[in-house]
Short mmCIF file of C-alpha atoms in Angstrom, two decimals:
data_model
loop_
_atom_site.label_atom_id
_atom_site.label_comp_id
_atom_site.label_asym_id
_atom_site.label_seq_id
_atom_site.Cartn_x
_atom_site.Cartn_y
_atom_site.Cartn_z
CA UNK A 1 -141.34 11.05 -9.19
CA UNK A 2 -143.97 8.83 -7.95
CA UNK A 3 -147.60 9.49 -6.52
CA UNK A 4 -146.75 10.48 -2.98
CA UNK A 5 -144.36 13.14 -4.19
CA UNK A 6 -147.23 14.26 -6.33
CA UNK A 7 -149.72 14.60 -2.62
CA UNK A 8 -147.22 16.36 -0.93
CA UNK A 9 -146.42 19.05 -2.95
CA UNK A 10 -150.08 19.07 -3.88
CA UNK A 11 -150.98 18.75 0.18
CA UNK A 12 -148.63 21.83 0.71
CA UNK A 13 -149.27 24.36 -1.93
CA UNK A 14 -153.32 24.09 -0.51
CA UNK A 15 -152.05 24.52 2.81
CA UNK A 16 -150.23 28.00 1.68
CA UNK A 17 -153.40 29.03 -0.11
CA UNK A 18 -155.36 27.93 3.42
CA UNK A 19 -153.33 30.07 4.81
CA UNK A 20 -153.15 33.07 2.21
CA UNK A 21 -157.06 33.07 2.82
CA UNK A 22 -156.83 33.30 6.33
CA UNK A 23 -154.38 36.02 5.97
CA UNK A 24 -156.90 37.50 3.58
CA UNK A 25 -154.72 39.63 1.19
CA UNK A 26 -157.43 41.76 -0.01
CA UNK A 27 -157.06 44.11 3.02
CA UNK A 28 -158.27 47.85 3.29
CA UNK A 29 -155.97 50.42 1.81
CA UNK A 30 -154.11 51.42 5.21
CA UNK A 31 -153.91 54.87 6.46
CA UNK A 32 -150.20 55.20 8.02
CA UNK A 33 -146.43 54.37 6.96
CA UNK A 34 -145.17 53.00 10.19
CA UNK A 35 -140.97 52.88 10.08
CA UNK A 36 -139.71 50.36 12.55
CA UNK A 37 -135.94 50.50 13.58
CA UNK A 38 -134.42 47.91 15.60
CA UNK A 39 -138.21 47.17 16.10
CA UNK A 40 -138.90 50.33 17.30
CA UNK A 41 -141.46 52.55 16.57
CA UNK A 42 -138.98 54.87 14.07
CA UNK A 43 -141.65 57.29 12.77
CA UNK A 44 -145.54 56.86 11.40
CA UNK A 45 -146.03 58.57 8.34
CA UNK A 46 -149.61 59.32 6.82
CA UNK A 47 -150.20 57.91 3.67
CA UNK A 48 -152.28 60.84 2.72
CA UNK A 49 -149.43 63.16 2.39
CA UNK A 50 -146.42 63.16 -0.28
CA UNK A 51 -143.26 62.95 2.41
CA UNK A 52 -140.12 62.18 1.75
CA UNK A 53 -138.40 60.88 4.83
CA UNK A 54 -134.40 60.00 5.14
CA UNK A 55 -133.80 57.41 7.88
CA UNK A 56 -130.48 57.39 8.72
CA UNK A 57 -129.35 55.33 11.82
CA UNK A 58 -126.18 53.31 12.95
CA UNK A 59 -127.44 50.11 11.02
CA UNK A 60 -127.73 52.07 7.55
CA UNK A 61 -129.87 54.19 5.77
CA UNK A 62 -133.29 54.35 3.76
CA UNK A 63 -135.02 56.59 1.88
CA UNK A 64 -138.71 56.31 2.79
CA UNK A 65 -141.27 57.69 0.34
CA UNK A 66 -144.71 58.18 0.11
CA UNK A 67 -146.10 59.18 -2.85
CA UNK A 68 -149.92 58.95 -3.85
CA UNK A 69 -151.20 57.23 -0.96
CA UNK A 70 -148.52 54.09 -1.53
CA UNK A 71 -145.08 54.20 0.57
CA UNK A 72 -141.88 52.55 -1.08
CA UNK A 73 -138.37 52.90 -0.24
CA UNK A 74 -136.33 55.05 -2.97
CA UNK A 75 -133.10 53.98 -1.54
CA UNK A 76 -130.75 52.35 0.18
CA UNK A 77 -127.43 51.62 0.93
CA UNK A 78 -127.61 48.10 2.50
CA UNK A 79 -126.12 45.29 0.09
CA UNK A 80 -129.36 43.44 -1.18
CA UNK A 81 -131.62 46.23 -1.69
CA UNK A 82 -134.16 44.15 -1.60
CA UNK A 83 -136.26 46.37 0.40
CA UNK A 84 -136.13 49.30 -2.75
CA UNK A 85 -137.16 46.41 -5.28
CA UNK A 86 -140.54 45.19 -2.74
CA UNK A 87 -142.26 48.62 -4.30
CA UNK A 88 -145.39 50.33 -3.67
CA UNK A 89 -147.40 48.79 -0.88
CA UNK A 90 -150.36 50.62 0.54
CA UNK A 91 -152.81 47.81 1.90
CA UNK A 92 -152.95 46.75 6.04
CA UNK A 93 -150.19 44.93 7.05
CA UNK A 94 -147.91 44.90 3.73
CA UNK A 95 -144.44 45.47 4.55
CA UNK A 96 -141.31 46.35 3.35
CA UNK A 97 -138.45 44.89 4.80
CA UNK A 98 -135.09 45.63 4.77
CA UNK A 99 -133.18 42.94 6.81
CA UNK A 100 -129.44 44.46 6.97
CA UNK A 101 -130.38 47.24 8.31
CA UNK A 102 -133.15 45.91 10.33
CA UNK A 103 -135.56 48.04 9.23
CA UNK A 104 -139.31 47.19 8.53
CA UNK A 105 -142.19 49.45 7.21
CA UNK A 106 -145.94 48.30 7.81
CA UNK A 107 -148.94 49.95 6.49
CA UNK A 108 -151.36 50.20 9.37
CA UNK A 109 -154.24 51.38 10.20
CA UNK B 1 -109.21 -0.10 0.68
CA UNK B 2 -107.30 2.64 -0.20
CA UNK B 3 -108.65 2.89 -3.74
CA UNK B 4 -112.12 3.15 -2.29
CA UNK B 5 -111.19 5.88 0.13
CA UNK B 6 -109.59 7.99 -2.58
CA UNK B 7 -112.28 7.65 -4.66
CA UNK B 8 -114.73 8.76 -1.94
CA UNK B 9 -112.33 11.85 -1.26
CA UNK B 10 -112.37 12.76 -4.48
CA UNK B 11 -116.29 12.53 -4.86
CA UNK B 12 -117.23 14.53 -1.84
CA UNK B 13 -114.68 17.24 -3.02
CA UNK B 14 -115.75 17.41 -6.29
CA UNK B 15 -120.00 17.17 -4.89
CA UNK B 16 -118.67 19.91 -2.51
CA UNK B 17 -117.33 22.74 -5.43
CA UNK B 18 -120.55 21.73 -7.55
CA UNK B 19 -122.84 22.83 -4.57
CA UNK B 20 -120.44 25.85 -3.91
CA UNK B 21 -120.59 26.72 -7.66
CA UNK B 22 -124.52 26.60 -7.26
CA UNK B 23 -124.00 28.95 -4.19
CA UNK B 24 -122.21 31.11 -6.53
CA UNK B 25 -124.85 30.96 -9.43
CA UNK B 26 -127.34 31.90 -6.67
CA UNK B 27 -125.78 34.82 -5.40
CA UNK B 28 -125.02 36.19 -8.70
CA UNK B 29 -128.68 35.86 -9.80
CA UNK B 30 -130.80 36.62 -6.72
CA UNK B 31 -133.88 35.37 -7.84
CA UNK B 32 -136.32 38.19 -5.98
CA UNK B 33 -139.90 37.56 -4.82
CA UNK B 34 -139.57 40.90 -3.05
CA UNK B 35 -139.25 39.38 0.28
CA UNK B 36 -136.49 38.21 2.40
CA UNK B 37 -136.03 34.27 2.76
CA UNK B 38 -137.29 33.30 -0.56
CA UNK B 39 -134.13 30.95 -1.73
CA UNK B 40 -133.84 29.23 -5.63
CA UNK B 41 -131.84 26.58 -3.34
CA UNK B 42 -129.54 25.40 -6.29
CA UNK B 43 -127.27 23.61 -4.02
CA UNK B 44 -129.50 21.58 -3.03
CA UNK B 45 -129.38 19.83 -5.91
CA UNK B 46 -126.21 18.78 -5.06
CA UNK B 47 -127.00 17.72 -1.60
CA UNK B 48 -129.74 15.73 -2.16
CA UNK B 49 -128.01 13.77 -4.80
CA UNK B 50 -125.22 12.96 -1.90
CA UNK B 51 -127.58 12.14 0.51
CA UNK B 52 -129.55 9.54 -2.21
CA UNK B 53 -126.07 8.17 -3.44
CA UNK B 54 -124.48 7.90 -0.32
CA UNK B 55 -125.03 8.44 3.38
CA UNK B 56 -126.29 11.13 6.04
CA UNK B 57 -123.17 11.80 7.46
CA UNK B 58 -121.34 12.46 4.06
CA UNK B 59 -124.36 14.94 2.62
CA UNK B 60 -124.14 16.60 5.94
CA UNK B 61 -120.64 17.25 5.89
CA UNK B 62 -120.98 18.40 1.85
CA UNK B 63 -123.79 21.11 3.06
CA UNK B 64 -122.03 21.90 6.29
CA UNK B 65 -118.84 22.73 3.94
CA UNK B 66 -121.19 24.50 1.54
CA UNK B 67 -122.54 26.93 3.75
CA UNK B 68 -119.53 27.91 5.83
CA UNK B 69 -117.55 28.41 2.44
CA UNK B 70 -119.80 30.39 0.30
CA UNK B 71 -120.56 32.23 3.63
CA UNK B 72 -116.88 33.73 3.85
CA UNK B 73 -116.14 33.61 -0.32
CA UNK B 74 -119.67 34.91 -1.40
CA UNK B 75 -121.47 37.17 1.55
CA UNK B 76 -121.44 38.51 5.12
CA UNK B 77 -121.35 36.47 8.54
CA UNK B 78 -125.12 37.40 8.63
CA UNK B 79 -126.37 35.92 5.71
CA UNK B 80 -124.27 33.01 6.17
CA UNK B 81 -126.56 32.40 9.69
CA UNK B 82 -129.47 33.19 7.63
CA UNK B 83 -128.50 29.84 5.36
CA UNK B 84 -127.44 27.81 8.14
CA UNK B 85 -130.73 28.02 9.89
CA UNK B 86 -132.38 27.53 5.96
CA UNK B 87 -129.82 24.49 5.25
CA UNK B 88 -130.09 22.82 9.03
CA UNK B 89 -133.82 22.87 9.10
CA UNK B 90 -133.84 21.61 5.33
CA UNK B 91 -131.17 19.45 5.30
CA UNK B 92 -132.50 17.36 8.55
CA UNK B 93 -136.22 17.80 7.16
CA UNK B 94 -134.98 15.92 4.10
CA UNK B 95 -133.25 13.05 5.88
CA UNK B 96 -136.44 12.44 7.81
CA UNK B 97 -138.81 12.81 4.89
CA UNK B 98 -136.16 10.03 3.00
CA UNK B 99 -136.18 7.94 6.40
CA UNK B 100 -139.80 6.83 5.53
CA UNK B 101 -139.11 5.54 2.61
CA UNK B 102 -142.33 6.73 1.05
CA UNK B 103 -141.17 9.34 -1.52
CA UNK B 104 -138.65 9.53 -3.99
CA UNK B 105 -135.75 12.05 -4.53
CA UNK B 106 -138.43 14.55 -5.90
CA UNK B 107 -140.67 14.76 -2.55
CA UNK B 108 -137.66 14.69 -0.53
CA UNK B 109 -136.40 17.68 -2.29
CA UNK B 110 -139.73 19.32 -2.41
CA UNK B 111 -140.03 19.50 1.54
CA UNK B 112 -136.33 20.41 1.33
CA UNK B 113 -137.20 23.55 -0.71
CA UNK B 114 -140.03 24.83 1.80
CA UNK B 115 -138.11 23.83 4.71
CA UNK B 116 -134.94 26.22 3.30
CA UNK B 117 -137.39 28.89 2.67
CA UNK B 118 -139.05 28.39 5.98
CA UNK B 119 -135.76 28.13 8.19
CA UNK B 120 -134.72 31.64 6.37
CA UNK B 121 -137.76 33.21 7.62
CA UNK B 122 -137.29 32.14 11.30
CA UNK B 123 -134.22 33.62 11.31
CA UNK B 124 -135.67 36.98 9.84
CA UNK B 125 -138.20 36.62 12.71
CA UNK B 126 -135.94 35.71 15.21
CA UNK B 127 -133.20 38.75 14.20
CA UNK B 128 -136.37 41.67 13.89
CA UNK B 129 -138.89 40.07 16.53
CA UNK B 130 -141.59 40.43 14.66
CA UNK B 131 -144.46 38.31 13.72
CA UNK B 132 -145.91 39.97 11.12
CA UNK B 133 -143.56 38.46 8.60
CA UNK B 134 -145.64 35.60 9.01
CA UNK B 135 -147.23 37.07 6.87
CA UNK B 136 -144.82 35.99 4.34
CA UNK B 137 -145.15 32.12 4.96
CA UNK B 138 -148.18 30.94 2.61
CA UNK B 139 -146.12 32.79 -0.31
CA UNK B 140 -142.66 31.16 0.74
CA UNK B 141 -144.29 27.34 1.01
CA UNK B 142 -145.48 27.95 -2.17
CA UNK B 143 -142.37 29.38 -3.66
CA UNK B 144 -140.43 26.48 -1.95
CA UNK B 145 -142.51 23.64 -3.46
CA UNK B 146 -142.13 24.83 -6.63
CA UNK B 147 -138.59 25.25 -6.37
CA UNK B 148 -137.72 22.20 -4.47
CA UNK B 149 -139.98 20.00 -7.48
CA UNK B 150 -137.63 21.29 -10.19
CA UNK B 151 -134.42 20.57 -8.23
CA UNK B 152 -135.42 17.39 -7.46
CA UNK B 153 -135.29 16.73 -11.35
CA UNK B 154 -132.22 18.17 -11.72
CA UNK B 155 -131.18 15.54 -8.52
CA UNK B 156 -132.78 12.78 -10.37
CA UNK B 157 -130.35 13.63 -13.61
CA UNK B 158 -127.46 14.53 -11.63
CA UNK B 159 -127.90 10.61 -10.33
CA UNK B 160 -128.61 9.47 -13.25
CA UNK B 161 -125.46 10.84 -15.21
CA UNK B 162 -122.97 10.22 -12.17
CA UNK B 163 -120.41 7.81 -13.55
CA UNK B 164 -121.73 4.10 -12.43
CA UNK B 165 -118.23 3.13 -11.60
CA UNK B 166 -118.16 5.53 -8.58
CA UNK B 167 -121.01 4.63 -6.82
CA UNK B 168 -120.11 0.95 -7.54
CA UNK B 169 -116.41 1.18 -5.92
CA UNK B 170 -117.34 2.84 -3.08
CA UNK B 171 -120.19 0.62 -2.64
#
């Protein structure tokens, strides 16, 4: 490892926390659940209700929850379930993703 | 002659079922950041250590191998895209980054690290046209940096360790 090796890893982790700031990640709680299929509008659910919603489509299916003003997804049946291990989110602009079965849920406004 | 081209057979075969084994390791122990795209990049190790010991063309035919292989042995046609765009972008990022001459095994394999991250995450974009997982990028460089700083020590011992005699031969 020499010095330059040093600068760019240096140079790059301030350019991710540039952009983290920019991104500002201490956004308002958010008031909706939007469900995005196929990137289309699926369903927007409001954060300020308990629902329980089962999407079920040709690519797979989710369970979509939201639960105390934070939406997760319960469950899933796509290989990685990555998307049920992401959690709670409830701020603008968090998401869940859930890439096999191209399904994405943003908190919005 | 011949003695030389066995012996480089032999290596790149044997380089090739460490990095697959590292694909394997990898997709036994998903290492989860929550996100899609975030990648440990094991294999790389591997790669890196080909494309320091020997030539372009040989660590591109090693990661090539790699990714088509633990594509169709490990997961789906999909994820193998998803590492193809991660191990192109990376792997061509990392022969550039080496072309300067300015950084050692370590830096190469840093920006190799974010670059496989970052070449994930296109595809992601790409497959669900959205931008808002750009959201994800600042974590994923970071991620990625980290990552690509330990397996460049690992590259640096791999190296290191690598009987002398091969390297000699061939050379």
């Amino acid at each position: 490892m020499n010095k330059k090796d040093i600068i760019l890893a240096a140079a790059l982790i301030a350019l991710s926390l540039i952009l983290l700031a920019v991104f500002r990640i201490n956004k308002d709680v958010g008031k909706y659940a939007a469900i995005y299929v196929d990137n289309e509008l699926y369903e927007r659910l409001p954060l300020d209700r308990d629902t329980e919603l089962l999407v079920e489509t040709e690519r797979g299916r989710n369970k979509v929850v939201v639960l105390d003003g934070e939406v997760f997804v319960e469950e899933a049946d796509c290989p990685d379930l990555i998307c049920v291990r992401t959690g709670k989110k409830s701020r603008e602009d968090e998401m869940i993703v859930c890439l096999p079965n191209k399904l994405v849920v943003v908190v919005e406004r | 002659m011949e003695m030389k081209k066995t012996l480089y057979i032999a290596y790149v075969s044997v380089m090739t079922a460490v990095a697959l084994i590292f694909s394997y390791i990898e997709f036994l122990i998903p290492i989860d950041l929550g996100f899609p795209g975030a990648k440990l990049g094991l294999a790389n190790a591997a790669i890196t250590s080909v494309l320091f010991l020997f030539d372009i063309k040989t660590a591109f035919t090693v990661q090539l191998l790699r990714i088509v292989l633990s594509g169709l042995l490990f997961s789906s046609p999909m994820a193998m895209l998803y590492s193809l765009a991660g191990g192109m972008l990376s792997f061509w990022g990392m022969v550039l980054i080496r072309k300067t001459g300015k950084f050692s095994i370590v830096g190469v394999s840093t920006a190799g690290g974010v670059l496989l991250n970052d070449g994930q995450l296109a595809v992601a974009l790409f497959a669900l046209e959205t931008v808002k997982l750009a959201y994800y990028l600042p974590v994923l460089i970071i991620a990625g940096t980290l990552t690509g700083l330990v397996i460049g020590i690992i590259s640096k011992l791999m190296i290191k360790y690598m009987p002398e005699g091969i390297i000699k031969r061939y050379k």
